[in-house]
Amino acid sequence: MEFGILFLKILEAYRVSFSICLMRRSSKSNSLRQLDTGCSIGYQRVGENITKGVPDMHEAIDCYREVKPGMYGRLGEAMEGCNKWPSDPPNFKDLMEEYVNLCTDLSSKIMRGIALALGAPMDVFEGNRAGDPFWVLRVIGYPVVHHANGQEMPKTETDVGCGAHTDYGLLTLVNQDDDITALQVRNSNGEWISALPVPGTFVCNIGDMLKILTNGEYESTLHRVINNSPKYRVCVAYFYEPNFDAAIEPLDTCVQRTGGTKKFDSAVYGKHLVSKVLTNFVM
Ligand SMILES: O=C(O)CCC(=O)C(=O)O
Ligand SMILES: [Fe+2]
């Protein structure tokens, strides 16, 4: 039953997000932009997001779990501020908040499954690791890179909807169009393979923090987006993250499972996120 409700929410979030992207494109409004902080809450125009020095061919609305002033001291300062939810349609904020709650619940269940698969206690990812998880929600629109007559534009770096990267937290739930194949993941042979859309499902990516926690047993998924279809593509990506101030290091169980040597130093999640956001995902 729970999944049934989630499924309906997936569809509704998709539908509303799609209309927002279309609205934004037609009105050319940039009223959601937050210009007064280095943080990227709100609307980003096509090409404003940069991955490894190359502008991404997408536009997006970014929302974060709210960091209230002083909540995490200096660590959280760059992320302080309210989300810029679109006011039209009027139920956008409520719907997306409900969607976030459902995704958070589902992700914590997936993390419990992963804990058991690793032979660790079911709640190993809770408490001061991810008992109070941070989250990020991105509604992303990828414009068409074909000419109207279907002829392909010259292949340049700028055709890339989103350059190759790994996500920085624990898990990502990608809610993509049913009829456009654009997301690609790199497999262990170094080949790019398409993550074919399966209606009513998420693609679930592993992020950098889960790689550290598992001492590399779970690899963070290298992925990219190339929208070669003749249609505007929409994706709603939900990022499930550790506690903002969590110091993440390999779990003892995972160090033992992977040869007894810690492969990663401890990393404070919030610091990792802020460095990514402030450098516009250069790394
Ligand atoms: O659009 C997609 O399918 C994935 C987007 C993505 O990788 C990201 O926002 O980190
Ligand atoms: Fe990603």
Coordinates of C-alpha atoms and ligand atoms in Angstrom, one line a residue:
M1 CA 0.0 0.0 0.0
E2 CA 2.8 2.4 0.9
F3 CA 4.3 1.8 -2.5
G4 CA 1.0 2.6 -4.1
I5 CA 0.8 6.0 -2.5
L6 CA 4.4 6.7 -3.4
F7 CA 3.8 5.7 -7.0
L8 CA 0.9 8.2 -7.2
K9 CA 3.1 10.9 -5.8
I10 CA 5.9 10.1 -8.3
L11 CA 3.4 10.7 -11.1
E12 CA 2.1 13.8 -9.6
A13 CA 5.5 15.3 -8.8
Y14 CA 6.5 14.5 -12.3
R15 CA 3.5 16.2 -13.8
V16 CA 3.8 19.3 -11.7
S17 CA 7.5 19.6 -12.3
F18 CA 7.0 19.3 -16.0
S19 CA 4.5 22.1 -16.0
I20 CA 6.9 24.3 -13.9
C21 CA 9.7 23.7 -16.4
L22 CA 7.5 24.6 -19.3
M23 CA 6.2 27.6 -17.5
R24 CA 9.7 28.8 -16.8
R25 CA 10.8 28.4 -20.3
S26 CA 7.9 30.2 -21.8
S27 CA 7.9 33.1 -19.3
K28 CA 11.7 33.4 -19.2
S29 CA 11.2 34.6 -15.7
N30 CA 14.1 34.2 -13.2
S31 CA 12.2 35.3 -10.1
L32 CA 13.3 32.2 -8.2
R33 CA 17.0 33.0 -8.4
Q34 CA 18.6 33.8 -5.1
L35 CA 21.3 36.3 -5.9
D36 CA 22.5 37.3 -2.5
T37 CA 24.3 34.2 -1.4
G38 CA 26.8 31.8 -2.9
C39 CA 24.3 29.1 -2.4
S40 CA 22.3 27.7 -5.3
I41 CA 18.8 27.6 -3.8
G42 CA 16.2 28.4 -6.4
Y43 CA 16.3 28.5 -10.2
Q44 CA 19.4 28.0 -12.3
R45 CA 19.3 28.9 -16.0
V46 CA 20.6 26.6 -18.8
G47 CA 24.4 26.5 -18.6
E48 CA 24.7 27.9 -15.1
N49 CA 25.5 24.6 -13.5
I50 CA 29.0 23.6 -14.3
T51 CA 30.4 20.1 -14.1
K52 CA 34.2 19.9 -14.2
G53 CA 34.5 23.2 -16.0
V54 CA 31.9 22.6 -18.7
P55 CA 28.4 24.3 -18.6
D56 CA 25.6 21.7 -18.3
M57 CA 22.7 22.0 -20.8
H58 CA 20.0 21.9 -18.3
E59 CA 17.9 24.3 -16.1
A60 CA 16.9 23.4 -12.6
I61 CA 15.0 24.3 -9.5
D62 CA 17.1 23.4 -6.4
C63 CA 15.6 22.9 -3.0
Y64 CA 17.4 21.8 0.2
R65 CA 16.4 20.8 3.7
E66 CA 16.2 24.1 5.4
V67 CA 19.3 25.2 7.4
K68 CA 18.1 27.8 9.9
P69 CA 20.5 30.6 10.8
G70 CA 23.1 29.3 13.4
M71 CA 21.9 25.7 13.2
Y72 CA 25.4 24.3 12.3
G73 CA 27.6 27.4 13.1
R74 CA 30.2 28.3 10.5
L75 CA 29.7 24.9 8.8
G76 CA 26.2 25.6 7.7
E77 CA 26.4 29.3 7.0
A78 CA 26.7 28.9 3.2
M79 CA 23.5 26.8 3.1
E80 CA 21.3 29.1 5.3
G81 CA 18.2 30.5 3.7
C82 CA 14.7 29.5 2.7
N83 CA 13.8 27.5 -0.4
K84 CA 12.4 29.4 -3.3
W85 CA 9.4 27.3 -4.1
P86 CA 7.4 28.4 -7.1
S87 CA 4.1 30.0 -6.1
D88 CA 2.3 28.7 -9.2
P89 CA 0.8 26.1 -9.1
P90 CA -0.1 27.0 -5.5
N91 CA 0.2 23.4 -4.3
F92 CA 3.8 22.9 -5.6
K93 CA 5.4 23.4 -2.2
D94 CA 3.1 21.1 -0.3
L95 CA 3.3 18.4 -3.0
M96 CA 7.1 18.5 -3.1
E97 CA 7.4 18.5 0.7
E98 CA 5.2 15.4 0.8
Y99 CA 7.2 13.9 -2.0
V100 CA 10.4 14.6 -0.1
N101 CA 9.0 12.9 3.0
L102 CA 8.0 9.8 1.1
C103 CA 11.4 9.6 -0.6
T104 CA 13.2 10.1 2.8
D105 CA 11.2 7.2 4.3
L106 CA 11.8 5.0 1.3
S107 CA 15.6 5.8 1.3
S108 CA 16.0 5.1 5.0
K109 CA 14.4 1.6 4.4
I110 CA 16.8 1.0 1.5
M111 CA 19.7 1.9 3.8
R112 CA 18.4 -0.6 6.4
G113 CA 18.5 -3.3 3.7
I114 CA 22.0 -2.3 2.7
A115 CA 23.1 -2.4 6.4
L116 CA 21.8 -6.0 6.6
A117 CA 23.4 -7.0 3.3
L118 CA 26.7 -5.7 4.8
G119 CA 26.3 -7.9 7.9
A120 CA 26.0 -4.8 10.1
P121 CA 23.2 -3.9 12.5
M122 CA 20.1 -2.7 10.7
D123 CA 20.3 0.7 12.3
V124 CA 24.0 1.3 11.6
F125 CA 23.3 4.2 9.2
E126 CA 21.0 5.9 11.7
G127 CA 21.8 8.0 14.9
N128 CA 24.7 10.4 14.2
R129 CA 25.3 9.1 10.7
A130 CA 22.0 9.6 9.0
G131 CA 19.3 9.5 11.8
D132 CA 18.5 13.1 10.9
P133 CA 19.2 13.0 7.2
F134 CA 19.9 16.1 5.1
W135 CA 18.2 16.1 1.6
V136 CA 18.4 17.9 -1.7
L137 CA 15.6 18.0 -4.4
R138 CA 16.4 19.1 -8.0
V139 CA 13.7 19.5 -10.6
I140 CA 15.7 19.4 -13.8
G141 CA 14.8 20.3 -17.4
Y142 CA 17.0 19.3 -20.4
P143 CA 16.3 21.3 -23.6
V144 CA 16.3 19.6 -27.0
V145 CA 19.7 19.7 -28.8
H146 CA 18.3 18.7 -32.2
H147 CA 17.2 21.1 -34.9
A148 CA 13.5 21.2 -35.4
N149 CA 13.8 19.1 -38.6
G150 CA 15.4 16.3 -36.6
Q151 CA 18.9 16.9 -37.8
E152 CA 21.5 16.6 -35.1
M153 CA 23.4 19.6 -34.0
P154 CA 27.2 19.4 -34.2
K155 CA 28.5 17.2 -31.4
T156 CA 30.3 19.4 -29.0
E157 CA 30.9 19.3 -25.2
T158 CA 28.0 21.6 -24.8
D159 CA 25.5 18.9 -26.0
V160 CA 26.0 17.3 -22.6
G161 CA 22.9 17.7 -20.4
C162 CA 24.9 16.9 -17.3
G163 CA 28.6 16.0 -17.3
A164 CA 30.0 12.8 -15.8
H165 CA 29.9 13.0 -12.0
T166 CA 29.2 11.0 -8.9
D167 CA 26.5 12.2 -6.4
Y168 CA 27.9 13.3 -3.1
G169 CA 25.6 11.8 -0.5
L170 CA 24.3 8.3 0.3
L171 CA 21.5 7.5 -2.3
T172 CA 19.8 9.3 -5.2
L173 CA 16.3 8.5 -6.3
V174 CA 16.0 9.6 -10.0
N175 CA 12.5 10.0 -11.3
Q176 CA 12.8 10.3 -15.0
D177 CA 10.6 10.5 -18.1
D178 CA 9.2 7.1 -19.2
D179 CA 9.9 7.6 -22.9
I180 CA 13.3 9.3 -23.1
T181 CA 16.6 7.4 -22.7
A182 CA 19.2 10.0 -21.7
L183 CA 20.8 9.0 -18.3
Q184 CA 23.9 6.8 -18.7
V185 CA 26.0 5.1 -16.0
R186 CA 29.6 3.8 -16.4
N187 CA 29.9 0.1 -15.6
S188 CA 32.9 -1.6 -14.1
N189 CA 34.4 -2.3 -17.6
G190 CA 34.4 1.5 -18.2
E191 CA 31.6 1.4 -20.7
W192 CA 28.7 3.9 -20.7
I193 CA 25.4 2.1 -20.6
S194 CA 21.9 3.6 -20.7
A195 CA 19.8 3.5 -17.6
L196 CA 16.6 2.7 -19.5
P197 CA 13.5 4.2 -17.9
V198 CA 11.1 1.7 -16.3
P199 CA 7.7 3.3 -15.7
G200 CA 6.8 3.6 -12.1
T201 CA 10.4 3.1 -10.8
F202 CA 13.3 5.1 -9.7
V203 CA 16.9 4.7 -10.8
C204 CA 18.9 4.6 -7.5
N205 CA 22.5 5.9 -7.5
I206 CA 25.0 5.4 -4.8
G207 CA 26.8 8.5 -3.6
D208 CA 30.3 9.3 -2.3
M209 CA 29.3 9.1 1.4
L210 CA 28.1 5.5 1.0
K211 CA 31.3 4.7 -0.8
I212 CA 33.3 6.0 2.2
L213 CA 31.1 4.2 4.8
T214 CA 31.4 0.9 3.0
N215 CA 35.2 1.4 2.6
G216 CA 34.7 1.2 -1.2
E217 CA 32.7 -2.0 -1.3
Y218 CA 29.8 0.1 -2.8
E219 CA 31.2 2.3 -5.6
S220 CA 29.6 5.7 -6.2
T221 CA 28.0 5.5 -9.6
L222 CA 29.6 7.7 -12.3
H223 CA 26.8 8.9 -14.5
R224 CA 26.0 11.6 -17.1
V225 CA 23.0 12.8 -19.1
I226 CA 22.8 13.3 -22.8
N227 CA 19.4 14.2 -24.2
N228 CA 19.6 13.3 -27.8
S229 CA 15.8 12.9 -28.1
P230 CA 13.6 15.4 -29.9
K231 CA 11.8 16.2 -26.6
Y232 CA 12.4 18.4 -23.6
R233 CA 13.3 16.0 -20.8
V234 CA 12.3 16.4 -17.1
C235 CA 13.9 14.7 -14.1
V236 CA 13.1 15.0 -10.4
A237 CA 16.1 13.9 -8.5
Y238 CA 15.9 13.4 -4.7
F239 CA 19.2 13.1 -2.8
Y240 CA 19.3 11.3 0.5
E241 CA 22.2 12.5 2.5
P242 CA 23.8 11.9 6.0
N243 CA 23.2 14.3 8.9
F244 CA 24.5 17.7 7.8
D245 CA 27.2 17.7 10.5
A246 CA 28.0 13.9 10.4
A247 CA 31.7 12.9 10.3
I248 CA 31.6 10.0 7.8
E249 CA 34.2 7.3 7.9
P250 CA 34.4 3.6 7.0
L251 CA 32.3 1.3 9.2
D252 CA 34.4 -1.2 11.1
T253 CA 32.4 -4.1 9.6
C254 CA 33.2 -2.8 6.1
V255 CA 36.9 -2.3 6.9
Q256 CA 37.0 -6.0 8.0
R257 CA 35.1 -7.1 4.8
T258 CA 37.5 -5.3 2.5
G259 CA 40.9 -6.4 3.8
G260 CA 41.3 -4.7 7.1
T261 CA 42.7 -1.3 5.9
K262 CA 40.8 1.9 6.0
K263 CA 40.8 3.3 2.5
F264 CA 39.3 6.7 3.3
D265 CA 39.8 9.5 5.8
S266 CA 36.9 10.9 7.7
A267 CA 34.8 13.5 5.8
V268 CA 32.3 15.9 7.3
Y269 CA 29.3 15.7 5.0
G270 CA 28.2 19.4 5.2
K271 CA 31.8 20.5 4.4
H272 CA 31.9 18.2 1.4
L273 CA 28.5 19.6 0.2
V274 CA 29.4 23.2 0.7
S275 CA 32.7 22.8 -1.1
K276 CA 30.8 21.2 -4.1
V277 CA 28.1 23.9 -4.1
L278 CA 30.5 26.9 -3.7
T279 CA 32.9 25.7 -6.5
N280 CA 29.8 24.9 -8.7
F281 CA 30.7 21.2 -8.8
V282 CA 34.2 21.7 -10.3
M283 CA 35.4 18.4 -8.8
Ligands
LIG1 O1 18.7 13.8 -15.0 C1 19.1 12.7 -14.5 O2 18.7 11.7 -14.9 C2 20.2 12.7 -13.5 C3 20.5 14.1 -12.9 C4 21.8 14.0 -12.0 O3 22.6 13.1 -12.2 C5 22.0 14.9 -10.9 O4 21.2 15.9 -10.8 O5 22.9 14.7 -10.1
FE2 FE 23.9 13.0 -10.4

